[in-house]
mmCIF file with all atom_site columns, C-alpha atoms in Angstrom:
data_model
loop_
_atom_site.group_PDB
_atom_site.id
_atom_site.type_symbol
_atom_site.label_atom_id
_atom_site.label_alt_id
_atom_site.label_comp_id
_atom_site.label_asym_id
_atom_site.label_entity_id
_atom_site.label_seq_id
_atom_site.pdbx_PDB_ins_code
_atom_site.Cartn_x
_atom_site.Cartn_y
_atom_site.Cartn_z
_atom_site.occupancy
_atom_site.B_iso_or_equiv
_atom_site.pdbx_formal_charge
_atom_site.auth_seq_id
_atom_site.auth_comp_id
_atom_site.auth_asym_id
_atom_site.auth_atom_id
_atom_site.pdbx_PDB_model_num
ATOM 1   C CA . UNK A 1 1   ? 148.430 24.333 -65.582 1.00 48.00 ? 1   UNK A CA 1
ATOM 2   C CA . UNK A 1 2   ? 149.029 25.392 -69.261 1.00 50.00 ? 2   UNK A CA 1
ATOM 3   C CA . UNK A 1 3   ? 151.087 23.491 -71.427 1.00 55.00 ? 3   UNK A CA 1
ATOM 4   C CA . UNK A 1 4   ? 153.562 26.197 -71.412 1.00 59.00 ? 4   UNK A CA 1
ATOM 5   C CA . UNK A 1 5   ? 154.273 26.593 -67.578 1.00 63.00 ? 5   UNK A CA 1
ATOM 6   C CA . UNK A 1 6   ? 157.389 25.038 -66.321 1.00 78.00 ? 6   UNK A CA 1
ATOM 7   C CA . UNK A 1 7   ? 156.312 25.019 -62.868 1.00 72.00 ? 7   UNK A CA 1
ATOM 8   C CA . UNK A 1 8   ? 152.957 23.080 -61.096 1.00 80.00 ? 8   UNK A CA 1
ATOM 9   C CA . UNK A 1 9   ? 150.424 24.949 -59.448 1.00 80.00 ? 9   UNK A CA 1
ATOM 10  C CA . UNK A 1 10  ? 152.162 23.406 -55.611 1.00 80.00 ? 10  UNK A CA 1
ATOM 11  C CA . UNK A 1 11  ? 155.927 24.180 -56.935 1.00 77.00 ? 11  UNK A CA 1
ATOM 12  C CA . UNK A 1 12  ? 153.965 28.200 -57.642 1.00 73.00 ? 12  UNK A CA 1
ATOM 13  C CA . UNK A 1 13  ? 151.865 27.859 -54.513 1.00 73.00 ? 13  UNK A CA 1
ATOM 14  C CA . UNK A 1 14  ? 155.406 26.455 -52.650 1.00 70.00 ? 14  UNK A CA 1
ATOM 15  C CA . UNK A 1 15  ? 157.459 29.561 -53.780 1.00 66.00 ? 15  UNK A CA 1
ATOM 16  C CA . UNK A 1 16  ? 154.832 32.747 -53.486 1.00 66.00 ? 16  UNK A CA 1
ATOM 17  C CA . UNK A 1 17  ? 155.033 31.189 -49.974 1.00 61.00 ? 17  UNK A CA 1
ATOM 18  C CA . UNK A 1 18  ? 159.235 31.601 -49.630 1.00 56.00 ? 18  UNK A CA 1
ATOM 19  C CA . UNK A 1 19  ? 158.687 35.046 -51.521 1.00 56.00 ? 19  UNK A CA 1
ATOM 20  C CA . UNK A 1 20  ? 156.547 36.632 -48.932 1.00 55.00 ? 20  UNK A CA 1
ATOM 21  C CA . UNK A 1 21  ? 159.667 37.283 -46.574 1.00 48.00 ? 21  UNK A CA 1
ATOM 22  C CA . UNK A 1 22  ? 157.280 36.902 -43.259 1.00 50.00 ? 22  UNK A CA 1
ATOM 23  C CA . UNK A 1 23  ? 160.090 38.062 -41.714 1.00 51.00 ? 23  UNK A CA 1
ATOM 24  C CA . UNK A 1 24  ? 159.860 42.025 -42.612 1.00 52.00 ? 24  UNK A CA 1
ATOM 25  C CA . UNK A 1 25  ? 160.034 44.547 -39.808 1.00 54.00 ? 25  UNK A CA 1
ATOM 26  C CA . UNK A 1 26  ? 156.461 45.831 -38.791 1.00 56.00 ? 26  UNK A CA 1
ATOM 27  C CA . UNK A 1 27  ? 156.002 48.927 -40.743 1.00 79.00 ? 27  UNK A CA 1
ATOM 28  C CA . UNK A 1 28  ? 152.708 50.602 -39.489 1.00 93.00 ? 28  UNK A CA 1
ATOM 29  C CA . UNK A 1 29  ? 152.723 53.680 -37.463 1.00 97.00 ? 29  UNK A CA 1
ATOM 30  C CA . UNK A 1 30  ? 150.140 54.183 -35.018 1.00 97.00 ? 30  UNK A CA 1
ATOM 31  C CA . UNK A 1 31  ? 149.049 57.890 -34.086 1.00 97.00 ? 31  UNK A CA 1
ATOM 32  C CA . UNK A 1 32  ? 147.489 58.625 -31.129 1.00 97.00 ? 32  UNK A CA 1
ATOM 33  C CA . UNK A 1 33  ? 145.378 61.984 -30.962 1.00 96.00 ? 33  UNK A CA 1
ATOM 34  C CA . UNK A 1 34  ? 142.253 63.088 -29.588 1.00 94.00 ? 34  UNK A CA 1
ATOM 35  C CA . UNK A 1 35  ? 142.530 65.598 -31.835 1.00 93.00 ? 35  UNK A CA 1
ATOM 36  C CA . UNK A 1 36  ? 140.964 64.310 -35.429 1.00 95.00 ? 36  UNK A CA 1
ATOM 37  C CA . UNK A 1 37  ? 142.181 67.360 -37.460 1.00 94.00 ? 37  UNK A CA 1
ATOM 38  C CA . UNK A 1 38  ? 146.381 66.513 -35.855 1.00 93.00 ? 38  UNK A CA 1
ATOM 39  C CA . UNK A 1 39  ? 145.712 62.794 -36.577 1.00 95.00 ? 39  UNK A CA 1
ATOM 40  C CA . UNK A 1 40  ? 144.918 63.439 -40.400 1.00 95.00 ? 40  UNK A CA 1
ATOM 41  C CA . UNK A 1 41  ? 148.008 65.798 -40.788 1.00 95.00 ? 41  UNK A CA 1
ATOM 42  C CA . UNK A 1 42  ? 150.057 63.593 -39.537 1.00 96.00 ? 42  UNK A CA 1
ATOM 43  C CA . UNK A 1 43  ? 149.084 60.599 -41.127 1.00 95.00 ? 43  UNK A CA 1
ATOM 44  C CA . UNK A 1 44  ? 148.805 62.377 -44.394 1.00 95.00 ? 44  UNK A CA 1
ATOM 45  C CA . UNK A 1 45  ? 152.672 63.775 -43.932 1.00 94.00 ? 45  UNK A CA 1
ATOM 46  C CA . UNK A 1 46  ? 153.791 59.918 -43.621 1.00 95.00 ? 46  UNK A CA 1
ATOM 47  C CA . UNK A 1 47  ? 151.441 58.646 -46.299 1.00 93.00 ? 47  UNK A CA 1
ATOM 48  C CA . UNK A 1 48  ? 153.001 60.979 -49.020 1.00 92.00 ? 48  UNK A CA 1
ATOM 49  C CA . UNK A 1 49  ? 156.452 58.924 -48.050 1.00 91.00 ? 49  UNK A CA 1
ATOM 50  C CA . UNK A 1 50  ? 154.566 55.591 -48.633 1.00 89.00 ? 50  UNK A CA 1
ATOM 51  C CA . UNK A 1 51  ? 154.487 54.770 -44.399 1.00 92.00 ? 51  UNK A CA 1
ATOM 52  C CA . UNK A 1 52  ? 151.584 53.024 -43.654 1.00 93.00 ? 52  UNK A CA 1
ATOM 53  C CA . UNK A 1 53  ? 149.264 54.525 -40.782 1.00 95.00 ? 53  UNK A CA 1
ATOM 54  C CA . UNK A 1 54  ? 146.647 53.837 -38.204 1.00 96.00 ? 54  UNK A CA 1
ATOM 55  C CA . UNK A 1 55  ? 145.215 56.357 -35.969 1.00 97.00 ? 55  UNK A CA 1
ATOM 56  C CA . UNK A 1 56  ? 143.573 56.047 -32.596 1.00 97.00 ? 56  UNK A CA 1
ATOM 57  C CA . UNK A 1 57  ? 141.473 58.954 -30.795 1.00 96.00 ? 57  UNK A CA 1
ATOM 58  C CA . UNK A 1 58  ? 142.501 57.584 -27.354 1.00 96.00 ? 58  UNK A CA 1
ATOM 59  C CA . UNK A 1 59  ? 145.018 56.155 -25.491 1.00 96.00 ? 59  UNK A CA 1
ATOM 60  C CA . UNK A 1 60  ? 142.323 53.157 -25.136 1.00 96.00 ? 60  UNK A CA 1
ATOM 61  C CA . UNK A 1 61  ? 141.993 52.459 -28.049 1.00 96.00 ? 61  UNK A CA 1
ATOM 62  C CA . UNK A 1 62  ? 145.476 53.107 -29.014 1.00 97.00 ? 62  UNK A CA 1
ATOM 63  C CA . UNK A 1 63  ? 146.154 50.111 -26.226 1.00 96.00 ? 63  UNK A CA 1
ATOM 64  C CA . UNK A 1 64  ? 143.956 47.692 -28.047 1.00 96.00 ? 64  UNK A CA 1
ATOM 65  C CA . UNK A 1 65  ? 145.308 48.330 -31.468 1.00 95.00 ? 65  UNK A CA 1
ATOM 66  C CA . UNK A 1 66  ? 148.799 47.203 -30.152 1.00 95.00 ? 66  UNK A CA 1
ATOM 67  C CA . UNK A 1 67  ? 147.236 44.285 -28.619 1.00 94.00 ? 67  UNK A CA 1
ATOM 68  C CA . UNK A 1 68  ? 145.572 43.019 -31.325 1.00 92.00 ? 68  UNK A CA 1
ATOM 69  C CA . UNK A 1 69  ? 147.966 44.158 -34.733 1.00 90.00 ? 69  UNK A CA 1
ATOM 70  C CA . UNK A 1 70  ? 151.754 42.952 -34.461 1.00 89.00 ? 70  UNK A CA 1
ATOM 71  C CA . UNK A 1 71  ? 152.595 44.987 -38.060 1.00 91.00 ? 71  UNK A CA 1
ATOM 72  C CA . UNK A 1 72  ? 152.401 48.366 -36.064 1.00 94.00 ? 72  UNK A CA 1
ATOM 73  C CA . UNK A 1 73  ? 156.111 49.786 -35.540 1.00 94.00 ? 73  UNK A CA 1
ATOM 74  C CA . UNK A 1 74  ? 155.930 52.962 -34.094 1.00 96.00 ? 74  UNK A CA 1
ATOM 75  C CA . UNK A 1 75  ? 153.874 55.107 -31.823 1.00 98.00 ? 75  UNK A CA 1
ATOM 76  C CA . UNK A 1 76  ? 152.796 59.054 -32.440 1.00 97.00 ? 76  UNK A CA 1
ATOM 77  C CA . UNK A 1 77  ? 151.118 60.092 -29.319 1.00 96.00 ? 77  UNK A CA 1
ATOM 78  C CA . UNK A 1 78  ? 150.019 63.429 -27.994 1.00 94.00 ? 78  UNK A CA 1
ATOM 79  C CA . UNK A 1 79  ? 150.597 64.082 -24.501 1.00 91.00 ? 79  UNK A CA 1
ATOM 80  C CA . UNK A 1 80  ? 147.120 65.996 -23.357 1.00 88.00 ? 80  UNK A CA 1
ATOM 81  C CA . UNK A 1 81  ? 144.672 63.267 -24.017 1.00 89.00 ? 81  UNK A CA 1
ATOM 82  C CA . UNK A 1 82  ? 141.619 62.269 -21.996 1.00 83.00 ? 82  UNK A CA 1
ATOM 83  C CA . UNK A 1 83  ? 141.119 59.114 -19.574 1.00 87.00 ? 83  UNK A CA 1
ATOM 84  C CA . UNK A 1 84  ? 144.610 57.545 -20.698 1.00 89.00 ? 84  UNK A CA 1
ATOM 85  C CA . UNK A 1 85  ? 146.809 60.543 -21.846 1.00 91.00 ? 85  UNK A CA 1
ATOM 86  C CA . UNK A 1 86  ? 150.464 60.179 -23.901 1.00 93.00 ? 86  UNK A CA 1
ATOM 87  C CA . UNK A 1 87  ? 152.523 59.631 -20.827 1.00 94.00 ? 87  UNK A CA 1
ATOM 88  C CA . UNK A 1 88  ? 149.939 56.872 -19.349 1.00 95.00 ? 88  UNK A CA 1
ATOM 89  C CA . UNK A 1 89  ? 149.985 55.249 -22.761 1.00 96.00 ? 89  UNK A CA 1
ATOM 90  C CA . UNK A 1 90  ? 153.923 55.169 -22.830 1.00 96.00 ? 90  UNK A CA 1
ATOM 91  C CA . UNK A 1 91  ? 153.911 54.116 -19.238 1.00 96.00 ? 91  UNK A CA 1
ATOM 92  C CA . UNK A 1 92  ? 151.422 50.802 -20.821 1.00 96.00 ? 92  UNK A CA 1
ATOM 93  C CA . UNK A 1 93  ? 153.099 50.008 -23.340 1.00 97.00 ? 93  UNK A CA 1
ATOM 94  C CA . UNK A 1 94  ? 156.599 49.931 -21.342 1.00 96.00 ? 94  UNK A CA 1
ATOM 95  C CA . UNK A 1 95  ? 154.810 47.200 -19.196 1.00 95.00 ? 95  UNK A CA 1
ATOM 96  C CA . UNK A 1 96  ? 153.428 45.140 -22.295 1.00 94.00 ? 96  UNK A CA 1
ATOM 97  C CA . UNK A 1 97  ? 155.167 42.301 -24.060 1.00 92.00 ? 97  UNK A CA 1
ATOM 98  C CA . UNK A 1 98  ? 155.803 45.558 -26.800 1.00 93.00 ? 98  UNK A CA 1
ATOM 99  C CA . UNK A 1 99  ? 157.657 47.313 -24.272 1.00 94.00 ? 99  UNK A CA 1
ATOM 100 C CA . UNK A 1 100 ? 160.865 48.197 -27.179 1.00 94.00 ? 100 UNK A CA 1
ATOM 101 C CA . UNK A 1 101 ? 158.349 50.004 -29.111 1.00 95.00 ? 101 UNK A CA 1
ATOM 102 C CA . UNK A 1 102 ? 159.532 53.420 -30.377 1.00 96.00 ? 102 UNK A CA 1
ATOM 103 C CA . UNK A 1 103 ? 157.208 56.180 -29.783 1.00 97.00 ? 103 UNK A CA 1
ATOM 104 C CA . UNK A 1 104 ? 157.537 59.824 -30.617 1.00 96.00 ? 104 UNK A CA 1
ATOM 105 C CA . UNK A 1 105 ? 155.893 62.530 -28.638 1.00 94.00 ? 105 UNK A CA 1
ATOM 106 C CA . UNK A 1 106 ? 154.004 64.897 -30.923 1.00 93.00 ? 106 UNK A CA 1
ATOM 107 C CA . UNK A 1 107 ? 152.350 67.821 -28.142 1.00 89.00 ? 107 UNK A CA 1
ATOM 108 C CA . UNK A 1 108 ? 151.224 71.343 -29.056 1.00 84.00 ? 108 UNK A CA 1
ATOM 109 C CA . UNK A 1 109 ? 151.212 72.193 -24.935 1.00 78.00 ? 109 UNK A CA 1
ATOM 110 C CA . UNK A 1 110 ? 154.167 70.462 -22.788 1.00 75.00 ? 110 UNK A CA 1
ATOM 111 C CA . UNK A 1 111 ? 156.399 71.670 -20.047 1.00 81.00 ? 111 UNK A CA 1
ATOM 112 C CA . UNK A 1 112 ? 159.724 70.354 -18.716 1.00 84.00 ? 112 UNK A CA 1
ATOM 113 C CA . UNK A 1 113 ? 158.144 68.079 -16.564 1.00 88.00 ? 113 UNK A CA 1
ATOM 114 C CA . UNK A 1 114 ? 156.376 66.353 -19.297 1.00 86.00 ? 114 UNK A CA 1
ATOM 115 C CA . UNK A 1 115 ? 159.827 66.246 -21.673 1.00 82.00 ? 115 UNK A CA 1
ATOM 116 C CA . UNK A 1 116 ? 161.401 65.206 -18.810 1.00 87.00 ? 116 UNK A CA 1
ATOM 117 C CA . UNK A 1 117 ? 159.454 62.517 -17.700 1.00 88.00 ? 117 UNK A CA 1
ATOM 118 C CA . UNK A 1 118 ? 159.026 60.893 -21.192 1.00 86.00 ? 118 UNK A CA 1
ATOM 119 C CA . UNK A 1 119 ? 162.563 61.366 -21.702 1.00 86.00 ? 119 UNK A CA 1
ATOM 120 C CA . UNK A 1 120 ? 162.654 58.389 -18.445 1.00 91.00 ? 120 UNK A CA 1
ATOM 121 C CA . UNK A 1 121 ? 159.904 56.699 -20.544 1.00 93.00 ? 121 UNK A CA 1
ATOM 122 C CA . UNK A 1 122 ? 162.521 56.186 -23.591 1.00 93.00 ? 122 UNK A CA 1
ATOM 123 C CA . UNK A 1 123 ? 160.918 57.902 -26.110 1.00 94.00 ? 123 UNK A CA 1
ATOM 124 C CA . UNK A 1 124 ? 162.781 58.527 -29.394 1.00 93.00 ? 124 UNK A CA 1
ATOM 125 C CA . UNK A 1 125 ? 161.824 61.968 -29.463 1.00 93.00 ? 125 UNK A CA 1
ATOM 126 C CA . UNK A 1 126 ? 159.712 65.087 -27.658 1.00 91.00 ? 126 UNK A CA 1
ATOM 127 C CA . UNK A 1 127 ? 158.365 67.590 -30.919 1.00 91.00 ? 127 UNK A CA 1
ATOM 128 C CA . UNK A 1 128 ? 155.961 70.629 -30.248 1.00 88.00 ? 128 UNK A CA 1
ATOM 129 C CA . UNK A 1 129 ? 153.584 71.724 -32.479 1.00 86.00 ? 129 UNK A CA 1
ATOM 130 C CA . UNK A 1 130 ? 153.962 72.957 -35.025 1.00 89.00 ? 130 UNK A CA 1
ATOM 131 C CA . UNK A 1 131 ? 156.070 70.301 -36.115 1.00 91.00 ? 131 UNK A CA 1
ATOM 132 C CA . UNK A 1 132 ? 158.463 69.534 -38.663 1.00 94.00 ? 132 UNK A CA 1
ATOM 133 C CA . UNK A 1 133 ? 157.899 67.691 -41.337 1.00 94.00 ? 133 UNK A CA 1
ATOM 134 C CA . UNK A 1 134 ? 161.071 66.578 -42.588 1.00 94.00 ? 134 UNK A CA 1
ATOM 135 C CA . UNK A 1 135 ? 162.379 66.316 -39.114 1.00 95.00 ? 135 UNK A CA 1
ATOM 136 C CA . UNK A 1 136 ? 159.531 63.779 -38.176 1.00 96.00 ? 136 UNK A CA 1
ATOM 137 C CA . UNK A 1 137 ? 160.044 61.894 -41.534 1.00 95.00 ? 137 UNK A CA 1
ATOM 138 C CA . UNK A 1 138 ? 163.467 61.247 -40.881 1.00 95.00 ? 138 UNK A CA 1
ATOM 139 C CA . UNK A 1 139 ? 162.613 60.461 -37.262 1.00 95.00 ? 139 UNK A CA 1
ATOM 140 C CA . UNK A 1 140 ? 160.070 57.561 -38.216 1.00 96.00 ? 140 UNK A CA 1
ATOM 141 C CA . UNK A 1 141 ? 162.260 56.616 -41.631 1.00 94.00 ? 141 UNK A CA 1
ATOM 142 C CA . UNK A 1 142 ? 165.035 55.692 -39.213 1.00 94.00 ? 142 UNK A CA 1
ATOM 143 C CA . UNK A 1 143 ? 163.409 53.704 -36.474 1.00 94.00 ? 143 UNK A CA 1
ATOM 144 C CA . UNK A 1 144 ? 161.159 51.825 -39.054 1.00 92.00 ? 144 UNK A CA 1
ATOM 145 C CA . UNK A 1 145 ? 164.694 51.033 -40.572 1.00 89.00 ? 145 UNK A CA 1
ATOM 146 C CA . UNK A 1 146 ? 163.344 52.862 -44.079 1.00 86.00 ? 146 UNK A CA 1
ATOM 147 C CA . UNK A 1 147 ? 166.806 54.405 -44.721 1.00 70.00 ? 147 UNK A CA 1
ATOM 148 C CA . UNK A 1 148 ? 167.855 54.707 -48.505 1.00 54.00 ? 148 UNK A CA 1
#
């Protein structure tokens, strides 16, 4: 402590703690893609808005990130996957103590079926490939509660 600070070290220590706000919404997105190329796009198309992203090659893998990082907010998945594909995943995570997740379809090859059966899955949204943009930024904006 200089002799020109007006607060201790503790008082500091004391309010960087009350500061922090541990109580922020979790503000990672997770995307789920086997395909590597998809998974960069779309994490580079949230990470020019400032959202924070993870990816995940598999719906595995996808399951153990959400298991082990509370700060993830939203799912990205692809539908056409390998062992555990987009609707398996949804189905999951439905059953898991993060079963209010919100998670956006993202699939370049769907049929009714699939729309229709996610749609049961509460998803926030079904988007084929090519996708847009804007539309998925204000998607993900508005369920991470990122409004201006």
């Amino acid at each position: 402590m200089s002799d020109h600070d007006i607060l201790s070290d503790a008082e500091r220590e004391a309010l960087s703690a009350i500061m922090l706000e541990p109580d922020l919404p979790p503000q990672r997105v997770l995307i789920v893609d086997d395909d590597k190329d998809a998974r960069e796009l779309l994490s580079e198309i949230l990470a020019l808005d400032g959202i924070r992203c993870l990816t995940a090659a598999s719906g595995e893998t996808a399951l153990k990130m959400l298991a082990e990082k509370p700060a993830i907010g939203l799912v990205i998945t692809d539908l056409r996957m390998g062992h555990i594909d987009g609707l398996d995943l949804i189905r999951r995570v439905r059953e898991s103590e993060r079963a209010a997740m919100p998670i956006i379809i993202v699939s370049g090859d769907a049929d009714v079926k699939d729309a229709i059966a996610a749609m049961h899955l509460s998803v926030v949204d079904f988007l084929l490939k090519p996708i847009d943009s804007g539309q998925l930024l204000a998607l993900v904006k508005h369920e991470l509660g990122m409004e201006s």
